[in-house]
Amino acid sequence: MNWKTEIENLKAYQPGKTIDDVKKMYGLDSIVKLSSNENPYGFSVRVKEYLSKADFTFSIYPDGYAKTLRNSLSEHLGIEEKQIILGNGSDEIIQIISRGLLQKGTNTIMPAPTFPQYKHNAVIEGATVKEVELDDRGKHDLGKMIAEIDDDTSVVWLCSPNNPSGEYIREDELISFLDRVPSHVLTVLDEAYFEYATAEDYYDSVELVEKYPRLLVMRTFSKAYGLAGLRVGYGIANEGIISKLEPLREPFNNNIVAQGAAAAALTDQDFIDRCRTDNRKGMEMFYELCKETGLKYFPSQGNFIVIDFGIDGDEVFQYLLSKGYIVRSGKALGYPSAVRITIGTPEQNRGLIETIRGFLDRT
Ligand SMILES: *Cc1c(COP(=O)(O)O)cnc(C)c1O
């Protein structure tokens, strides 16, 4: 068969261990999964209420324009409906952007390490990938990223707060970057963890979209909104950009349940505020642990933290797994001597921190 040469060495996404896998493997009754940056508090009661009352007609296609959700988002964000593209997760937005702008002969620039889907999709489209190392504090090197732009560059990906480092781009640096990006380049700013950011100088990306016509901001219902299983993400940009991308998406890419649930979730900003506050408290518990034990970490604006143990990250991962805590080894994330931990509930955090102390005492 005539497979695209670009896909020769691609590997299918490797899902992390499931809770059931780990229970069986170690004979444990309870497992705490803090590996995929999911919301430990679940989702808003408004979503539950919506689901219990809704009378779905599954035999009919969903609204391909997702009018209700689009309208809610437009009001919530204070932008036009035509400035929004909805995706089956922001993963699909990444795919749509790549499909529309990347091909052989073009190149695309991204930080490293970052969210792997930018590179994955660029490879499928045959574009050249230019990765620019984060600095040693886990921040984007925007000067270097600008310097990498040439006539063939189509897309620059920024991730802030960045997964996995957790660091965010400072407003002045972002603006100076956007001021310098040439007009043939789309800048994508992935803000999957936007709702968790508490830094005082965190920028208003919606305002930036109004000011910069070639900036696209991506957000998702998968993280703070706690709806990862329903798959809803969105992009916001100038209407001209969105109108080029809209024909590239599948016509019914958000299912009927997801559309309604996401709109219901949006009405409960108190839930988001509580999650943000509690996440910050949990983050402080891990900072405290690191300060007491001398472990290195990146300050994080997300709901996760990378902690460097100075030994093979897999070893830390295995130990924590055997005690019933699933985290992510930094090995596959670009930080081989670290693990990435999703901030959990206070109880989960306390338990994991005790377990980490146990591990440190042992070694
Ligand atoms: C989790 C994550 C996403 C994926 O979000 P979905 O909307 O679930 O597809 C995108 N970007 C980053 C940086 C993420 O961490």
CSV table of C-alpha atoms and ligand atoms in Angstrom, one decimal:
chain,number,residue,atom,x,y,z
A,1,MET,CA,0.0,0.0,0.0
A,2,ASN,CA,1.0,3.6,-0.5
A,3,TRP,CA,1.3,4.9,3.0
A,4,LYS,CA,2.6,8.5,3.4
A,5,THR,CA,6.3,8.3,4.2
A,6,GLU,CA,5.8,10.8,7.0
A,7,ILE,CA,3.9,8.2,9.1
A,8,GLU,CA,6.5,5.5,8.9
A,9,ASN,CA,7.9,5.9,12.4
A,10,LEU,CA,4.9,7.2,14.2
A,11,LYS,CA,3.7,5.5,17.3
A,12,ALA,CA,0.1,5.3,18.5
A,13,TYR,CA,-0.6,7.3,21.7
A,14,GLN,CA,0.4,5.2,24.8
A,15,PRO,CA,-2.3,5.6,27.4
A,16,GLY,CA,-1.1,5.6,31.0
A,17,LYS,CA,-1.9,2.8,33.3
A,18,THR,CA,-5.6,2.6,34.3
A,19,ILE,CA,-6.7,2.4,37.9
A,20,ASP,CA,-7.9,-1.2,37.4
A,21,ASP,CA,-4.5,-2.2,35.9
A,22,VAL,CA,-2.7,-0.9,39.0
A,23,LYS,CA,-5.2,-2.4,41.5
A,24,LYS,CA,-4.6,-5.8,40.0
A,25,MET,CA,-0.9,-5.5,39.6
A,26,TYR,CA,-0.2,-4.5,43.2
A,27,GLY,CA,-3.2,-6.0,45.0
A,28,LEU,CA,-4.3,-2.5,46.2
A,29,ASP,CA,-7.8,-1.5,47.0
A,30,SER,CA,-7.6,2.2,46.4
A,31,ILE,CA,-5.6,4.0,43.8
A,32,VAL,CA,-5.0,7.7,43.3
A,33,LYS,CA,-4.5,8.8,39.7
A,34,LEU,CA,-2.5,12.1,39.5
A,35,SER,CA,-1.0,11.5,36.0
A,36,SER,CA,-3.1,13.3,33.4
A,37,ASN,CA,-3.9,16.7,34.9
A,38,GLU,CA,-7.5,15.8,35.3
A,39,ASN,CA,-9.7,17.7,37.8
A,40,PRO,CA,-9.6,15.8,41.2
A,41,TYR,CA,-12.9,17.5,42.1
A,42,GLY,CA,-14.7,16.1,39.0
A,43,PHE,CA,-17.1,18.6,37.4
A,44,SER,CA,-19.8,21.1,38.4
A,45,VAL,CA,-23.1,20.0,39.9
A,46,ARG,CA,-24.7,22.1,37.1
A,47,VAL,CA,-23.5,19.4,34.6
A,48,LYS,CA,-25.0,16.6,36.7
A,49,GLU,CA,-28.3,18.6,36.9
A,50,TYR,CA,-28.2,19.2,33.1
A,51,LEU,CA,-27.6,15.5,32.4
A,52,SER,CA,-30.4,14.3,34.7
A,53,LYS,CA,-32.9,16.6,33.1
A,54,ALA,CA,-31.9,16.5,29.5
A,55,ASP,CA,-34.0,14.4,27.1
A,56,PHE,CA,-31.5,13.4,24.4
A,57,THR,CA,-32.5,12.3,21.0
A,58,PHE,CA,-29.5,10.2,20.0
A,59,SER,CA,-31.0,9.2,16.7
A,60,ILE,CA,-30.6,12.8,15.4
A,61,TYR,CA,-27.3,14.4,14.5
A,62,PRO,CA,-26.0,17.0,16.9
A,63,ASP,CA,-26.1,20.7,15.9
A,64,GLY,CA,-23.0,21.0,13.7
A,65,TYR,CA,-22.6,24.6,14.6
A,66,ALA,CA,-23.0,23.9,18.3
A,67,LYS,CA,-25.1,27.1,18.5
A,68,THR,CA,-26.0,26.9,22.2
A,69,LEU,CA,-22.4,26.2,23.4
A,70,ARG,CA,-21.0,28.7,20.9
A,71,ASN,CA,-23.4,31.4,22.1
A,72,SER,CA,-22.5,30.7,25.8
A,73,LEU,CA,-18.8,30.9,25.0
A,74,SER,CA,-19.3,34.1,23.0
A,75,GLU,CA,-21.1,35.7,25.9
A,76,HIS,CA,-18.7,34.3,28.5
A,77,LEU,CA,-15.6,35.6,26.6
A,78,GLY,CA,-17.1,38.8,25.2
A,79,ILE,CA,-16.3,37.9,21.6
A,80,GLU,CA,-18.2,37.1,18.4
A,81,GLU,CA,-19.5,33.6,17.7
A,82,LYS,CA,-17.6,33.7,14.4
A,83,GLN,CA,-14.4,34.1,16.3
A,84,ILE,CA,-14.8,30.6,17.9
A,85,ILE,CA,-14.0,27.2,16.5
A,86,LEU,CA,-15.0,24.2,18.5
A,87,GLY,CA,-13.1,20.9,18.5
A,88,ASN,CA,-13.4,17.3,19.8
A,89,GLY,CA,-10.9,18.4,22.5
A,90,SER,CA,-8.3,20.9,21.7
A,91,ASP,CA,-6.4,17.9,20.3
A,92,GLU,CA,-8.7,18.3,17.3
A,93,ILE,CA,-8.1,22.0,17.0
A,94,ILE,CA,-4.3,21.2,16.8
A,95,GLN,CA,-5.1,18.7,14.1
A,96,ILE,CA,-7.3,21.2,12.1
A,97,ILE,CA,-4.6,24.0,12.3
A,98,SER,CA,-2.0,21.5,11.2
A,99,ARG,CA,-4.1,20.3,8.3
A,100,GLY,CA,-4.8,23.8,7.1
A,101,LEU,CA,-1.3,25.3,7.4
A,102,LEU,CA,1.4,22.6,7.4
A,103,GLN,CA,2.7,20.6,4.5
A,104,LYS,CA,6.0,19.5,3.0
A,105,GLY,CA,8.2,22.6,2.4
A,106,THR,CA,6.8,24.5,5.4
A,107,ASN,CA,8.2,24.5,8.9
A,108,THR,CA,6.7,24.9,12.3
A,109,ILE,CA,8.3,26.1,15.6
A,110,MET,CA,7.6,24.9,19.1
A,111,PRO,CA,9.2,24.9,22.5
A,112,ALA,CA,10.7,21.6,23.9
A,113,PRO,CA,9.6,19.9,26.0
A,114,THR,CA,5.9,20.7,25.5
A,115,PHE,CA,2.6,19.1,24.6
A,116,PRO,CA,3.5,16.4,22.1
A,117,GLN,CA,0.5,16.8,19.8
A,118,TYR,CA,2.0,19.8,18.0
A,119,LYS,CA,4.9,17.8,16.8
A,120,HIS,CA,2.9,14.7,16.1
A,121,ASN,CA,0.5,16.5,13.8
A,122,ALA,CA,3.3,18.4,12.0
A,123,VAL,CA,5.1,15.2,11.2
A,124,ILE,CA,1.9,13.7,9.7
A,125,GLU,CA,1.6,16.7,7.5
A,126,GLY,CA,5.2,16.5,6.4
A,127,ALA,CA,6.3,19.8,7.8
A,128,THR,CA,9.8,20.4,9.2
A,129,VAL,CA,9.7,20.7,13.0
A,130,LYS,CA,12.0,23.2,14.7
A,131,GLU,CA,12.1,22.7,18.5
A,132,VAL,CA,13.5,25.4,20.7
A,133,GLU,CA,14.6,24.2,24.1
A,134,LEU,CA,12.9,25.8,27.1
A,135,ASP,CA,15.4,27.6,29.4
A,136,ASP,CA,16.6,26.0,32.6
A,137,ARG,CA,13.7,27.5,34.5
A,138,GLY,CA,11.2,25.9,32.2
A,139,LYS,CA,10.3,29.1,30.3
A,140,HIS,CA,9.9,29.6,26.6
A,141,ASP,CA,13.0,31.1,24.9
A,142,LEU,CA,10.9,33.5,22.8
A,143,GLY,CA,14.0,35.4,21.4
A,144,LYS,CA,15.3,32.1,19.9
A,145,MET,CA,11.8,31.2,18.7
A,146,ILE,CA,11.6,34.5,16.8
A,147,ALA,CA,15.0,34.0,15.3
A,148,GLU,CA,14.0,30.5,14.0
A,149,ILE,CA,11.2,32.0,11.9
A,150,ASP,CA,11.9,32.1,8.1
A,151,ASP,CA,9.9,32.5,4.9
A,152,ASP,CA,8.7,28.9,5.1
A,153,THR,CA,7.4,29.1,8.7
A,154,SER,CA,3.6,28.6,9.0
A,155,VAL,CA,2.8,28.1,12.6
A,156,VAL,CA,4.5,28.9,15.9
A,157,TRP,CA,3.1,27.0,18.9
A,158,LEU,CA,3.3,28.5,22.4
A,159,CYS,CA,2.0,26.7,25.5
A,160,SER,CA,1.3,28.8,28.6
A,161,PRO,CA,1.2,27.6,31.3
A,162,ASN,CA,3.4,25.0,29.5
A,163,ASN,CA,2.8,21.3,29.9
A,164,PRO,CA,5.0,19.8,31.4
A,165,SER,CA,7.1,22.6,33.0
A,166,GLY,CA,4.1,24.6,34.3
A,167,GLU,CA,5.8,27.9,33.6
A,168,TYR,CA,3.9,30.7,31.9
A,169,ILE,CA,4.9,33.4,29.4
A,170,ARG,CA,5.2,36.9,30.9
A,171,GLU,CA,2.9,39.5,29.4
A,172,ASP,CA,5.6,41.9,28.2
A,173,GLU,CA,7.6,39.0,26.6
A,174,LEU,CA,4.4,37.7,24.9
A,175,ILE,CA,3.5,41.2,23.5
A,176,SER,CA,7.0,41.9,22.3
A,177,PHE,CA,7.0,38.4,20.6
A,178,LEU,CA,3.6,39.1,18.9
A,179,ASP,CA,4.8,42.5,17.8
A,180,ARG,CA,7.7,40.8,16.0
A,181,VAL,CA,6.0,37.8,14.3
A,182,PRO,CA,5.9,38.3,10.6
A,183,SER,CA,2.5,38.5,8.9
A,184,HIS,CA,2.7,35.1,7.1
A,185,VAL,CA,2.9,33.2,10.5
A,186,LEU,CA,0.0,32.0,12.7
A,187,THR,CA,0.8,32.0,16.4
A,188,VAL,CA,-1.1,29.5,18.4
A,189,LEU,CA,-1.2,30.0,22.2
A,190,ASP,CA,-2.3,26.8,24.0
A,191,GLU,CA,-4.0,27.8,27.3
A,192,ALA,CA,-5.3,24.4,28.4
A,193,TYR,CA,-4.5,25.4,32.0
A,194,PHE,CA,-5.7,29.0,31.8
A,195,GLU,CA,-8.3,28.6,34.5
A,196,TYR,CA,-5.7,27.6,37.0
A,197,ALA,CA,-3.4,30.6,36.5
A,198,THR,CA,-3.1,32.9,39.5
A,199,ALA,CA,0.0,35.0,38.7
A,200,GLU,CA,-0.8,38.6,39.0
A,201,ASP,CA,0.9,39.5,35.8
A,202,TYR,CA,-0.9,36.8,33.8
A,203,TYR,CA,-2.1,38.4,30.5
A,204,ASP,CA,-5.6,38.6,29.1
A,205,SER,CA,-5.3,36.5,25.9
A,206,VAL,CA,-8.8,37.3,24.7
A,207,GLU,CA,-7.8,41.0,24.6
A,208,LEU,CA,-4.7,40.0,22.7
A,209,VAL,CA,-6.8,38.1,20.1
A,210,GLU,CA,-8.7,41.4,19.4
A,211,LYS,CA,-5.4,43.2,19.0
A,212,TYR,CA,-3.4,40.6,17.0
A,213,PRO,CA,-5.2,39.2,14.0
A,214,ARG,CA,-2.9,36.2,13.6
A,215,LEU,CA,-3.1,34.9,17.1
A,216,LEU,CA,-5.2,31.9,17.9
A,217,VAL,CA,-5.8,31.0,21.6
A,218,MET,CA,-6.8,27.4,22.4
A,219,ARG,CA,-8.6,26.4,25.6
A,220,THR,CA,-10.4,23.3,26.8
A,221,PHE,CA,-13.1,21.8,29.0
A,222,SER,CA,-10.9,18.9,29.8
A,223,LYS,CA,-8.9,20.3,32.7
A,224,ALA,CA,-10.4,22.8,35.2
A,225,TYR,CA,-13.9,22.1,33.9
A,226,GLY,CA,-13.4,18.4,34.5
A,227,LEU,CA,-14.9,17.2,31.3
A,228,ALA,CA,-12.0,15.4,29.7
A,229,GLY,CA,-14.1,12.4,28.9
A,230,LEU,CA,-16.6,14.4,26.9
A,231,ARG,CA,-13.9,16.0,24.5
A,232,VAL,CA,-14.6,19.7,24.1
A,233,GLY,CA,-11.9,22.2,23.3
A,234,TYR,CA,-12.1,25.5,21.4
A,235,GLY,CA,-10.0,28.0,19.6
A,236,ILE,CA,-10.6,31.8,19.5
A,237,ALA,CA,-9.1,34.1,16.9
A,238,ASN,CA,-9.9,36.8,14.3
A,239,GLU,CA,-12.9,35.9,12.2
A,240,GLY,CA,-10.7,35.6,9.1
A,241,ILE,CA,-8.6,32.9,10.6
A,242,ILE,CA,-11.6,31.0,12.0
A,243,SER,CA,-13.4,31.1,8.6
A,244,LYS,CA,-10.4,29.4,7.0
A,245,LEU,CA,-10.3,26.7,9.7
A,246,GLU,CA,-14.1,26.0,10.0
A,247,PRO,CA,-14.4,24.0,6.6
A,248,LEU,CA,-11.6,21.7,7.8
A,249,ARG,CA,-13.3,20.3,10.8
A,250,GLU,CA,-15.7,17.4,10.8
A,251,PRO,CA,-19.3,18.6,10.4
A,252,PHE,CA,-20.5,17.0,13.7
A,253,ASN,CA,-17.3,17.1,15.8
A,254,ASN,CA,-19.0,17.8,19.2
A,255,ASN,CA,-21.5,15.3,20.2
A,256,ILE,CA,-24.9,16.2,21.6
A,257,VAL,CA,-24.1,15.4,25.3
A,258,ALA,CA,-20.8,17.2,25.2
A,259,GLN,CA,-22.3,20.4,23.8
A,260,GLY,CA,-24.9,20.6,26.5
A,261,ALA,CA,-22.7,19.6,29.3
A,262,ALA,CA,-20.0,22.1,28.4
A,263,ALA,CA,-22.5,24.9,28.2
A,264,ALA,CA,-23.8,23.9,31.6
A,265,ALA,CA,-20.3,23.8,33.0
A,266,LEU,CA,-19.7,27.3,31.8
A,267,THR,CA,-22.5,28.7,34.0
A,268,ASP,CA,-20.8,27.6,37.2
A,269,GLN,CA,-17.8,29.9,37.5
A,270,ASP,CA,-17.9,29.5,41.3
A,271,PHE,CA,-16.8,25.9,40.7
A,272,ILE,CA,-13.9,27.1,38.6
A,273,ASP,CA,-12.9,29.7,41.2
A,274,ARG,CA,-13.0,27.0,44.0
A,275,CYS,CA,-10.9,24.6,41.9
A,276,ARG,CA,-8.4,27.4,41.2
A,277,THR,CA,-8.1,28.3,44.9
A,278,ASP,CA,-7.8,24.7,46.1
A,279,ASN,CA,-5.3,23.9,43.4
A,280,ARG,CA,-3.1,26.7,44.5
A,281,LYS,CA,-3.3,25.5,48.1
A,282,GLY,CA,-2.3,22.0,47.0
A,283,MET,CA,0.5,23.4,44.9
A,284,GLU,CA,1.9,25.2,48.0
A,285,MET,CA,2.0,21.9,49.8
A,286,PHE,CA,4.3,20.5,47.1
A,287,TYR,CA,6.4,23.7,47.1
A,288,GLU,CA,6.8,23.2,50.9
A,289,LEU,CA,7.8,19.6,50.5
A,290,CYS,CA,10.4,20.6,47.9
A,291,LYS,CA,11.8,23.4,50.0
A,292,GLU,CA,12.1,21.1,53.1
A,293,THR,CA,13.7,18.3,51.2
A,294,GLY,CA,15.8,20.3,48.8
A,295,LEU,CA,14.1,18.7,45.7
A,296,LYS,CA,14.2,21.0,42.6
A,297,TYR,CA,10.9,22.0,41.0
A,298,PHE,CA,9.5,24.4,38.5
A,299,PRO,CA,7.0,27.0,39.8
A,300,SER,CA,3.8,26.1,38.1
A,301,GLN,CA,0.7,28.0,37.0
A,302,GLY,CA,-1.1,24.8,36.0
A,303,ASN,CA,-2.6,22.0,38.1
A,304,PHE,CA,0.6,19.9,38.0
A,305,ILE,CA,4.2,20.2,39.1
A,306,VAL,CA,7.5,18.7,37.8
A,307,ILE,CA,9.7,17.6,40.7
A,308,ASP,CA,13.3,16.6,40.0
A,309,PHE,CA,14.5,13.7,42.2
A,310,GLY,CA,18.0,13.6,40.6
A,311,ILE,CA,17.6,9.9,39.9
A,312,ASP,CA,15.9,8.0,37.2
A,313,GLY,CA,12.3,9.2,37.0
A,314,ASP,CA,11.0,5.7,36.3
A,315,GLU,CA,12.3,4.6,39.6
A,316,VAL,CA,10.3,7.2,41.5
A,317,PHE,CA,7.3,6.5,39.3
A,318,GLN,CA,7.5,2.7,40.1
A,319,TYR,CA,7.8,3.3,43.8
A,320,LEU,CA,4.8,5.6,44.0
A,321,LEU,CA,2.9,3.2,41.8
A,322,SER,CA,3.5,0.3,44.1
A,323,LYS,CA,2.0,2.5,46.9
A,324,GLY,CA,-1.1,3.3,44.9
A,325,TYR,CA,-0.2,6.7,43.4
A,326,ILE,CA,-0.1,7.0,39.6
A,327,VAL,CA,2.0,9.9,38.5
A,328,ARG,CA,3.9,10.5,35.2
A,329,SER,CA,7.5,9.7,34.9
A,330,GLY,CA,9.4,12.6,33.5
A,331,LYS,CA,11.3,10.2,31.2
A,332,ALA,CA,8.9,10.5,28.3
A,333,LEU,CA,8.2,14.2,29.0
A,334,GLY,CA,11.8,15.5,28.5
A,335,TYR,CA,12.7,15.6,32.2
A,336,PRO,CA,14.3,12.1,32.8
A,337,SER,CA,15.2,12.6,36.4
A,338,ALA,CA,11.8,14.0,37.4
A,339,VAL,CA,8.1,13.1,37.8
A,340,ARG,CA,5.1,15.2,36.9
A,341,ILE,CA,2.4,15.2,39.5
A,342,THR,CA,-1.2,16.4,39.1
A,343,ILE,CA,-2.3,18.4,42.1
A,344,GLY,CA,-5.0,16.4,43.8
A,345,THR,CA,-7.5,16.9,46.7
A,346,PRO,CA,-5.9,17.9,50.1
A,347,GLU,CA,-6.2,14.3,51.2
A,348,GLN,CA,-4.6,12.9,48.1
A,349,ASN,CA,-1.8,15.5,48.3
A,350,ARG,CA,-1.1,14.7,51.9
A,351,GLY,CA,-1.0,11.0,51.2
A,352,LEU,CA,1.3,11.4,48.2
A,353,ILE,CA,3.6,13.8,50.1
A,354,GLU,CA,3.9,11.3,52.9
A,355,THR,CA,4.7,8.6,50.4
A,356,ILE,CA,7.4,10.7,48.7
A,357,ARG,CA,8.9,11.4,52.2
A,358,GLY,CA,8.9,7.6,52.7
A,359,PHE,CA,10.7,7.2,49.4
A,360,LEU,CA,13.3,9.8,50.2
A,361,ASP,CA,14.0,8.3,53.7
A,362,ARG,CA,14.5,4.9,52.0
A,363,THR,CA,17.1,6.1,49.5
B,1,LIG,C1,-4.4,18.3,28.1
B,1,LIG,C2,-3.9,19.3,27.1
B,1,LIG,C3,-4.5,19.5,25.9
B,1,LIG,C4,-5.6,18.6,25.4
B,1,LIG,O1,-6.8,19.0,25.7
B,1,LIG,P1,-8.1,18.2,25.1
B,1,LIG,O2,-9.0,19.4,25.0
B,1,LIG,O3,-8.5,17.2,26.1
B,1,LIG,O4,-7.8,17.7,23.8
B,1,LIG,C5,-4.0,20.5,25.1
B,1,LIG,N1,-2.9,21.1,25.4
B,1,LIG,C6,-2.2,20.9,26.5
B,1,LIG,C7,-1.0,21.7,26.8
B,1,LIG,C8,-2.7,19.9,27.4
B,1,LIG,O5,-2.0,19.7,28.5
